[in-house]
Coordinates of C-alpha atoms in Angstrom, one line a residue:
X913 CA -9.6 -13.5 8.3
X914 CA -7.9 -12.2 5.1
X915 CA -5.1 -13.1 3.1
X916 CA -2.9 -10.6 1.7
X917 CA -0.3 -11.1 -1.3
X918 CA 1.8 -8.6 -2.6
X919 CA 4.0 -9.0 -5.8
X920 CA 5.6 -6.5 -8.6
X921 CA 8.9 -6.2 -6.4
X922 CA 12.6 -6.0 -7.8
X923 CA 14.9 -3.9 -8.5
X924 CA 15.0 -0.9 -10.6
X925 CA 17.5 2.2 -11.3
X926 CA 16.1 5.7 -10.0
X927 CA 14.3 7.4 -11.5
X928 CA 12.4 4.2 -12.5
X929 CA 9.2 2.8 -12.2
X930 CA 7.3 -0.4 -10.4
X931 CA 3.9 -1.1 -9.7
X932 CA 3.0 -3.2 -6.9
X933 CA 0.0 -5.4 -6.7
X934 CA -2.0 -6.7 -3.4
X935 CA -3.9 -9.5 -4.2
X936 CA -6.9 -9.9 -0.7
X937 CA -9.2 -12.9 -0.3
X938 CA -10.3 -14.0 3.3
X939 CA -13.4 -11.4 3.4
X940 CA -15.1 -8.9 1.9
X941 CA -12.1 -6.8 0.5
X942 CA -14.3 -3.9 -1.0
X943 CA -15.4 -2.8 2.7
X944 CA -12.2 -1.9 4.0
X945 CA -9.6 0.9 3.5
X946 CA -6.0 -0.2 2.6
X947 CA -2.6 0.7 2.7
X948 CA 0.7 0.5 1.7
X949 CA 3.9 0.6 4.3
X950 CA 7.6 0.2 3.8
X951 CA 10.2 -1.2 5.6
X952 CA 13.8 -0.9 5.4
X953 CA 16.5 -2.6 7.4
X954 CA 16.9 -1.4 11.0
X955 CA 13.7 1.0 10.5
X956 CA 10.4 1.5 11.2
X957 CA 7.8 0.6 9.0
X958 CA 6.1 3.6 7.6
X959 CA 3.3 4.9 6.1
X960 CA 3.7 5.2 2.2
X961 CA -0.3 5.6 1.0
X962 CA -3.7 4.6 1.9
X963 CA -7.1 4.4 -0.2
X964 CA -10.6 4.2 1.3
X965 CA -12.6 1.7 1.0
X966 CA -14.4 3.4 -1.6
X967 CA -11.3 4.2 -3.6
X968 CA -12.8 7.9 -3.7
X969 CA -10.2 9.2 -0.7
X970 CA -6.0 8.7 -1.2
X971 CA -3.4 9.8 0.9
X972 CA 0.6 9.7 0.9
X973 CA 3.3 10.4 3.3
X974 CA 5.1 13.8 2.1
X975 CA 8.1 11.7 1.3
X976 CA 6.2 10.1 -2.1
X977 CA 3.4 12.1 -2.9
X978 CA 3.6 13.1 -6.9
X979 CA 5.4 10.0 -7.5
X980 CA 3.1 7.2 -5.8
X981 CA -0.3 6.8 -6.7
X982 CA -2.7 4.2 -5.1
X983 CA -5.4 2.7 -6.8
X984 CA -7.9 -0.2 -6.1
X985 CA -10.1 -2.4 -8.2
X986 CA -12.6 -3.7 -5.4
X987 CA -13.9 -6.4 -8.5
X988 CA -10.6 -8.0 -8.6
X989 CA -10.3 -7.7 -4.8
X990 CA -6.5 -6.1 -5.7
X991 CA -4.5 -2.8 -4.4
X992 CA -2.2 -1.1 -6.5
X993 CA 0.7 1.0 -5.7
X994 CA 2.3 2.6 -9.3
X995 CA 5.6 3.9 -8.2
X996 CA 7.5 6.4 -10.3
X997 CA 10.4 8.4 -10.5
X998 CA 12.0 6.1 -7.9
X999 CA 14.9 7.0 -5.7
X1000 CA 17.4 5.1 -3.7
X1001 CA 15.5 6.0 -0.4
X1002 CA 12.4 4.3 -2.1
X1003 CA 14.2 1.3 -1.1
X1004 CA 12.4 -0.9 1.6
X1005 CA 10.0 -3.9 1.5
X1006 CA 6.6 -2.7 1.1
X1007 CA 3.3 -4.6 2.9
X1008 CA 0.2 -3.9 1.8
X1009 CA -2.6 -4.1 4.9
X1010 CA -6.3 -3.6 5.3
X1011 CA -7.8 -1.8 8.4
X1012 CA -9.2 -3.5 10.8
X1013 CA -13.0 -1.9 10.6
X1014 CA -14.7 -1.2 7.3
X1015 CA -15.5 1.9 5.5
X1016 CA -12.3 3.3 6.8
X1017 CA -10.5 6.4 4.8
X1018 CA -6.8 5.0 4.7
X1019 CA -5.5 7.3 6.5
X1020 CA -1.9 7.0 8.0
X1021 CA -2.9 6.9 11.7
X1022 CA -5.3 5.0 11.8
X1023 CA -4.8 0.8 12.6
X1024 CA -4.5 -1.7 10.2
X1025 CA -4.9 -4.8 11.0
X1026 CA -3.8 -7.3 8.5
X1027 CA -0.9 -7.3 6.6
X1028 CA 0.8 -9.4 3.4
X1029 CA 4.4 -10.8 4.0
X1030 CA 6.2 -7.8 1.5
X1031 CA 7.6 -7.5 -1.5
X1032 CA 11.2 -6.3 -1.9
X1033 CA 11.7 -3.0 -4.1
X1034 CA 15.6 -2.2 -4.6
X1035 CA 16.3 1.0 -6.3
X1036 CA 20.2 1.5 -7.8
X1037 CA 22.0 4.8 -8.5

């Protein structure tokens, strides 16, 4: 029921930045918590950040809090993901995804449902 398009990917030396877009259509994006989740090769994907629905509650995995920051602008139905001070280890492709209920908090255990194809972020030495 939603569509989700990420973008802002590419590569970037550490201790660089990228922000990351999410782009949701397909229902009503402003109900539902999102998140962001990276993936490198032979890995699991992993919880980077979520936002609630309201955009009031954030959260991040140890691993990129004080660098990340997620934001959301319900109006233009897009997620944000402002990446700083990046490090080779940042590198992964990252999926944006929506829970599956609405008025969710983002938080990293809890299920999301619905999930964009990725964007690649490549960080250099």
């Amino acid at each position: 029921q939603v569509q989700l398009v990420e973008s802002g990917g590419g590569l970037v030396q550490a201790g660089g930045s990228l922000r990351l877009s999410c782009v949701a259509s397909g229902r009503t994006f402003w109900r539902y918590a999102m998140g962001w989740f990276r993936q490198a090769p032979g890995k699991e994907r992993d919880f980077v950040t979520g936002i609630s629905w309201s955009g009031r509650n954030t959260f991040y995995a140890d691993s990129v809090k004080g660098r990340f920051t997620i934001s959301r602008d319900n109006a233009k139905n897009t997620v944000y993901l402002q990446m700083n001070s990046l490090k080779p280890e940042d590198s992964a492709v990252y999926y944006c995804a929506t829970e599956g209920t609405p008025y969710g908090l983002g938080l990293r255990n809890d299920k999301y449902e619905n999930w964009g194809q990725g964007t690649q972020v490549t960080v250099s030495s």
